[in-house]
Coordinates of N, CA and C in Angstrom, one line a residue:
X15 N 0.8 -1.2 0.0 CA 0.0 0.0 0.0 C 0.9 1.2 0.0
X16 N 0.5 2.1 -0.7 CA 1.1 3.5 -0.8 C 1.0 4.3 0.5
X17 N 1.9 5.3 0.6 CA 1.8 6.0 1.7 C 0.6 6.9 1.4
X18 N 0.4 7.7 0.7 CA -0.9 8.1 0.2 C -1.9 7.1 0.1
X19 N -2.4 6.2 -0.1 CA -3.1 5.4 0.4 C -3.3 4.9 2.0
X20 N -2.4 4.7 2.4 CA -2.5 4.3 4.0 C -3.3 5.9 4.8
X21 N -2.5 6.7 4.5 CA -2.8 8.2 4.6 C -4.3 8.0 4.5
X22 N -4.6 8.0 3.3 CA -6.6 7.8 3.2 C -7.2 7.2 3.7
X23 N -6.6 6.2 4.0 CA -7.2 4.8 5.0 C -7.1 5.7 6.5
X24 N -6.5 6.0 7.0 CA -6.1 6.4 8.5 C -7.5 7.0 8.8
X25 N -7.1 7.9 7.8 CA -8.2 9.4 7.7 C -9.9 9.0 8.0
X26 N -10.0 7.9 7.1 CA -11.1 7.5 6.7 C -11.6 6.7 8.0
X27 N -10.8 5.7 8.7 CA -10.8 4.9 10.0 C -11.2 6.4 10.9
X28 N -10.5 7.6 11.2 CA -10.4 8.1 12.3 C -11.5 8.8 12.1
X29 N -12.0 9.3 10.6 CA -13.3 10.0 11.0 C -15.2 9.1 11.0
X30 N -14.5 7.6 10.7 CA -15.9 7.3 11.2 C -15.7 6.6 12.7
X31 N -14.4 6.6 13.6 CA -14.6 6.9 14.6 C -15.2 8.1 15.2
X32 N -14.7 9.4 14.6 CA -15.2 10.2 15.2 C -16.9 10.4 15.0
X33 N -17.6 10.0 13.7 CA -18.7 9.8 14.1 C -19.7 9.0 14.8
X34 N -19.3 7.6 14.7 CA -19.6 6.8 15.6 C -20.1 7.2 17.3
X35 N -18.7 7.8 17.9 CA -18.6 8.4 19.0 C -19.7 9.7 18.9
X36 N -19.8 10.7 18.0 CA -20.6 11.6 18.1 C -21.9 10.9 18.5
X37 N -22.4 10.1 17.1 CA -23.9 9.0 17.1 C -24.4 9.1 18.8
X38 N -23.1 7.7 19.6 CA -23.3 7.6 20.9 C -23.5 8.5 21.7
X39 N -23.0 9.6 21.5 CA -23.1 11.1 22.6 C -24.6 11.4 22.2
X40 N -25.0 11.6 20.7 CA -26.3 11.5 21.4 C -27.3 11.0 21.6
X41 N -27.1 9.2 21.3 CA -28.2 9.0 21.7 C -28.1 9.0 23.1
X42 N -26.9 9.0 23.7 CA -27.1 9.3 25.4 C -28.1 10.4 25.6
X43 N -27.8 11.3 25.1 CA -28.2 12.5 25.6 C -29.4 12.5 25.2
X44 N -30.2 12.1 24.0 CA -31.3 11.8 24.0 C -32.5 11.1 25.0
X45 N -31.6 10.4 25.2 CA -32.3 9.2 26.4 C -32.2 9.7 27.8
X46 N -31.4 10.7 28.1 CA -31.5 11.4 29.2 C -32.7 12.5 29.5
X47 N -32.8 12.7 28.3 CA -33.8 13.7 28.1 C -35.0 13.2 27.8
X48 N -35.3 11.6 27.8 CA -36.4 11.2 27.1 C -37.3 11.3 25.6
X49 N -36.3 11.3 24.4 CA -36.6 11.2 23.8 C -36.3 9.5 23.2
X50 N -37.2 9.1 22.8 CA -37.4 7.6 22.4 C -36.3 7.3 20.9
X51 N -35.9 6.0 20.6 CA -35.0 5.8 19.4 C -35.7 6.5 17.9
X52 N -36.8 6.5 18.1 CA -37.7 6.7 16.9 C -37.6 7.9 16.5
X53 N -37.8 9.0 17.5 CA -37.3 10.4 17.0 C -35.9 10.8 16.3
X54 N -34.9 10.0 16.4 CA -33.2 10.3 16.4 C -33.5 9.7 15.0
X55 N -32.6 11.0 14.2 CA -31.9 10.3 13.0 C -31.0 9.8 12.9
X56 N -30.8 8.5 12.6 CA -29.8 7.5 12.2 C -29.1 8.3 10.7

């Protein structure tokens, strides 16, 4: 694999962790506040 490729790959891994993690924050925070799975966009 190319360095420019690994590079894209990294990138690509670290930002659908960071969404992931976002997702979780709110459906916490959702559910803290009572709103049900049904309201939350996936």
């Amino acid at each position: 694999m190319k360095t420019q490729e690994q590079a894209r790959a990294l990138m690509k891994r670290q930002q659908q962790a960071l969404k992931n993690r976002q997702q979780s924050m709110l459906e916490r925070a959702a559910a803290e506040i009572g709103l049900d799975d049904s309201k939350l966009n996936k």
